[in-house]
Short mmCIF file of C-alpha atoms in Angstrom, two decimals:
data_model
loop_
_atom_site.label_atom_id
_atom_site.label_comp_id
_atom_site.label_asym_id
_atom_site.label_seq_id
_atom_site.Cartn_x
_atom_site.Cartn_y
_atom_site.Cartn_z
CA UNK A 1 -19.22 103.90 290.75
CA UNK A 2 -16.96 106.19 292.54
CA UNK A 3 -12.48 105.50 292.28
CA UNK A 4 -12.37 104.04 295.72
CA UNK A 5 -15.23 101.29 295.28
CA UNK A 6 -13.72 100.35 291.83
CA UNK A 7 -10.35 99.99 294.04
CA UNK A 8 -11.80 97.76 296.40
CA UNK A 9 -14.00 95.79 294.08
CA UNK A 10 -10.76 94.89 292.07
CA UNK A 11 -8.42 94.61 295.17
CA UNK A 12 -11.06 91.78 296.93
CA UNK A 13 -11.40 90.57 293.45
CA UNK A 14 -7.13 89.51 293.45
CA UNK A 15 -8.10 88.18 297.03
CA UNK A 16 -11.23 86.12 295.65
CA UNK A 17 -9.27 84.43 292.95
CA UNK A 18 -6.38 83.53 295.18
CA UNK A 19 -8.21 82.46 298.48
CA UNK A 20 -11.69 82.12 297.28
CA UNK A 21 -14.13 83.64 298.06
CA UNK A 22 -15.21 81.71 301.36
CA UNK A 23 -11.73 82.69 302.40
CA UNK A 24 -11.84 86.37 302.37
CA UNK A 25 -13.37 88.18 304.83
CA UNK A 26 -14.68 91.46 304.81
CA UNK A 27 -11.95 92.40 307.35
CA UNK A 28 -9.06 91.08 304.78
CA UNK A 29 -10.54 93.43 302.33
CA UNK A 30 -10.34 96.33 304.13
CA UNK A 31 -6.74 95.53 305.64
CA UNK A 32 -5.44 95.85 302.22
CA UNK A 33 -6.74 99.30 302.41
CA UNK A 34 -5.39 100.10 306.08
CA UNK A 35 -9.11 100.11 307.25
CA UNK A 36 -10.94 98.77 309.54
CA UNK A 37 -13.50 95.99 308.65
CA UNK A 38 -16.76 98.52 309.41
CA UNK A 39 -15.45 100.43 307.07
CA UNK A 40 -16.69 98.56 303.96
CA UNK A 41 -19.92 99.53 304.45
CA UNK A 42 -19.48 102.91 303.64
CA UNK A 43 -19.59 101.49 300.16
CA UNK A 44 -20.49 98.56 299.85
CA UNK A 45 -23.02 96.71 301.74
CA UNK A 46 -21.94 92.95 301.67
CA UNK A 47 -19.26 90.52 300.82
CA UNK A 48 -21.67 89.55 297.94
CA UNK A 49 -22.16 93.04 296.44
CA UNK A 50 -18.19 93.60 296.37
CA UNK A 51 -18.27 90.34 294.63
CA UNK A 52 -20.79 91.39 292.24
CA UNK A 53 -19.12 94.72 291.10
CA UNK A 54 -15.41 93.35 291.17
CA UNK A 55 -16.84 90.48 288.28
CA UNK A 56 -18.45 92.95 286.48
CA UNK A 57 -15.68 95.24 286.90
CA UNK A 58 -12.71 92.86 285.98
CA UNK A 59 -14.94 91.19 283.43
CA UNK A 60 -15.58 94.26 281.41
CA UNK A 61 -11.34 95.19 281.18
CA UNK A 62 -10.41 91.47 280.50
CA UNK A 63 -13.48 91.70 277.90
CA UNK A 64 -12.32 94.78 276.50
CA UNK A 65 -8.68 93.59 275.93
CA UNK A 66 -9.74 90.49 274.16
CA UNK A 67 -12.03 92.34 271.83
CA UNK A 68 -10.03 95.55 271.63
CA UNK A 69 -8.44 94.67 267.82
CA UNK A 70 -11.86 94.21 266.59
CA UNK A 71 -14.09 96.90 267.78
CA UNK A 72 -11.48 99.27 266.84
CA UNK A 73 -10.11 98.46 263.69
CA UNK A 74 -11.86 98.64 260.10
CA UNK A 75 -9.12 96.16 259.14
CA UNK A 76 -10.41 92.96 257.43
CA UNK A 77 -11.20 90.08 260.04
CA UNK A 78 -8.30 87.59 258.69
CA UNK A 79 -5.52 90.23 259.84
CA UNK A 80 -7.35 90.95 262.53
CA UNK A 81 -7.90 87.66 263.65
CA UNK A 82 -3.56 86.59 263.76
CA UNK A 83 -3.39 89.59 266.02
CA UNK A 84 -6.58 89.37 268.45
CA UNK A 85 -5.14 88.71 272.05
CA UNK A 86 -6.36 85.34 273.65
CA UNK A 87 -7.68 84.15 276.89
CA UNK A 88 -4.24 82.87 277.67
CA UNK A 89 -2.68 86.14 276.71
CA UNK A 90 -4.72 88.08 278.77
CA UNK A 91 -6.19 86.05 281.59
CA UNK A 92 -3.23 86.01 284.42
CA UNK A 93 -5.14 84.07 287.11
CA UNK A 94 -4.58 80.39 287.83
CA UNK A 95 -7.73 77.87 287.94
CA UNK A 96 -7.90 76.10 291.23
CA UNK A 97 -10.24 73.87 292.52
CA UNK A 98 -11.23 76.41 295.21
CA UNK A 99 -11.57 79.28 292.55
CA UNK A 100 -13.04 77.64 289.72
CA UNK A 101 -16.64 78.70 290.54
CA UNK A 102 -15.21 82.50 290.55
CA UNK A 103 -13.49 81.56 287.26
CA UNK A 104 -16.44 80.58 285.30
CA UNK A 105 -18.64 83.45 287.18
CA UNK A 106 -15.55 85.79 285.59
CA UNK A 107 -15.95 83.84 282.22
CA UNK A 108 -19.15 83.82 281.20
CA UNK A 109 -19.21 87.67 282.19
CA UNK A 110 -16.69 88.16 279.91
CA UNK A 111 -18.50 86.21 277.20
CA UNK A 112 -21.37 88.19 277.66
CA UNK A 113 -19.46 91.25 277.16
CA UNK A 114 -17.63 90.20 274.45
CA UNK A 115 -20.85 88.12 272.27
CA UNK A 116 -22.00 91.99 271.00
CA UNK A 117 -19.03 93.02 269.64
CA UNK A 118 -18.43 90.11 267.99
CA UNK A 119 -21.89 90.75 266.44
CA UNK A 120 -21.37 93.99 265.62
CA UNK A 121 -17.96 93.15 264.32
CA UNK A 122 -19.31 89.51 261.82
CA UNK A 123 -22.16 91.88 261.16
CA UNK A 124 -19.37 94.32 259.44
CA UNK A 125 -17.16 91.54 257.80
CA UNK A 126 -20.54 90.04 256.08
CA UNK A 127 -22.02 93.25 254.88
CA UNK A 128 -18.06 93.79 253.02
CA UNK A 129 -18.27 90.09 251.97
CA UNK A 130 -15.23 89.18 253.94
CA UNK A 131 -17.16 86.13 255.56
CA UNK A 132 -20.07 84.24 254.18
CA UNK A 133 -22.17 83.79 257.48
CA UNK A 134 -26.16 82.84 257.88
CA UNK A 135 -27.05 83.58 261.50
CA UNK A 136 -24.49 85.99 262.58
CA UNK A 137 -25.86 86.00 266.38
CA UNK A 138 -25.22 82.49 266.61
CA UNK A 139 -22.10 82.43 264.92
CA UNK A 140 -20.75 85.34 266.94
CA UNK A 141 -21.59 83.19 269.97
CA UNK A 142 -19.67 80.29 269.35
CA UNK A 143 -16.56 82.68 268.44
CA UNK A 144 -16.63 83.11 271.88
CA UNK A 145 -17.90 80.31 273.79
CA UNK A 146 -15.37 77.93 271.71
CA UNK A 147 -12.78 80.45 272.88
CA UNK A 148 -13.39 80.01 276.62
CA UNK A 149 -13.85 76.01 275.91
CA UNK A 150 -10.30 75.80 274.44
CA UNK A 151 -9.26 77.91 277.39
CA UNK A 152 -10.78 75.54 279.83
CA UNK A 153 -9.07 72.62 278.30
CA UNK A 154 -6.63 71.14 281.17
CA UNK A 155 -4.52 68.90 278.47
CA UNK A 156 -2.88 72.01 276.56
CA UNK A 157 -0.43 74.50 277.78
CA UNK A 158 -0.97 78.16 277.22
CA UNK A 159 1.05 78.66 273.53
CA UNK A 160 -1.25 75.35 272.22
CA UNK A 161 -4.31 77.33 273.48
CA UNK A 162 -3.32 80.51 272.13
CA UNK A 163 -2.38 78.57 268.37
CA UNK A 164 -6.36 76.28 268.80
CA UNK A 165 -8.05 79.57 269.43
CA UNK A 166 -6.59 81.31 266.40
CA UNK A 167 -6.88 77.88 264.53
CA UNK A 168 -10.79 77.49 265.49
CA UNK A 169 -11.70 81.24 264.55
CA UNK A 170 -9.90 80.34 261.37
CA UNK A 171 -11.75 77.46 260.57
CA UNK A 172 -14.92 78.75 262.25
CA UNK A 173 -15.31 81.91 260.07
CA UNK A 174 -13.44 80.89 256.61
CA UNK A 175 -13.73 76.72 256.62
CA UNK A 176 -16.62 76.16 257.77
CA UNK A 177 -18.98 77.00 254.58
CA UNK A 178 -21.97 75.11 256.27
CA UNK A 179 -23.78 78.09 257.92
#
């Protein structure tokens, strides 16, 4: 993908998630650039593929921050773990009712980035016997699924979801002596 579709991709991506997407037209995208609406399609050739790339795009960075500490570390998981950034560290856009369906587009794109790495990563820590784990895949999913649950959660503010997810890895990967 060449600099200046990345640029618009993200740009109409900041407009998405504060106008939705039914909102933003093709012509507000290409203000923000100074350009007129025709434009776009020297790039891009929808609304919907803009869309597309800007989730993927976005995705993949806000994937890469959260997993950052553990694809690049040989450190043992439970110092890892106090220091891996959170959903509400790293996730700066508010929910509203006419962006949630971009939100959870966004989130289970990150998931899906992030579900590997946290394979490759429990794969690791259970070959070095720092975590006793059966089915690693599945185990490495709800790591991240229960992340983006207690992120959803309306009833806690952001420093009681940052101190559940850190709790529920805990408890996930060293309580939990079931699987």
């Amino acid at each position: 993908m060449k600099e200046r579709q990345i640029q618009i991709a993200l740009a109409a991506m900041d407009l998405f998630l504060e106008y939705g997407y039914d909102e933003v037209t093709s012509a507000d995208i290409m203000a923000h650039f100074g350009q007129v609406p025709s434009a776009m399609y020297r790039h891009f050739h929808s609304k919907q593929e803009i869309y597309q790339e800007g989730v993927a795009l976005l995705s993949s960075r806000l994937a890469d921050r959260l997993t950052g500490s553990l694809s690049f570390t040989n450190l043992p998981l439970p110092i890892v773990i106090p220091i891996l950034p959170t959903l509400p560290q790293v996730y700066p856009y508010p929910i509203e009712d006419k962006t949630k369906g971009i939100h959870h587009d966004l989130l289970f794109r990150i998931a899906a980035n992030m579900v590997p790495i946290w394979e490759r990563r429990l794969k690791q820590a259970k070959e070095q016997r720092e975590v006793e784990i059966d089915d690693v895949s599945l185990k490495a999913r709800v790591c991240v699924y229960g992340q983006i649950g207690i992120f959803l959660d309306e009833g806690l503010s952001g420093p009681e979801k940052i101190d559940k997810t850190k709790e529920f890895l805990f408890h996930l990967l060293w309580m939990d002596k079931s699987h």
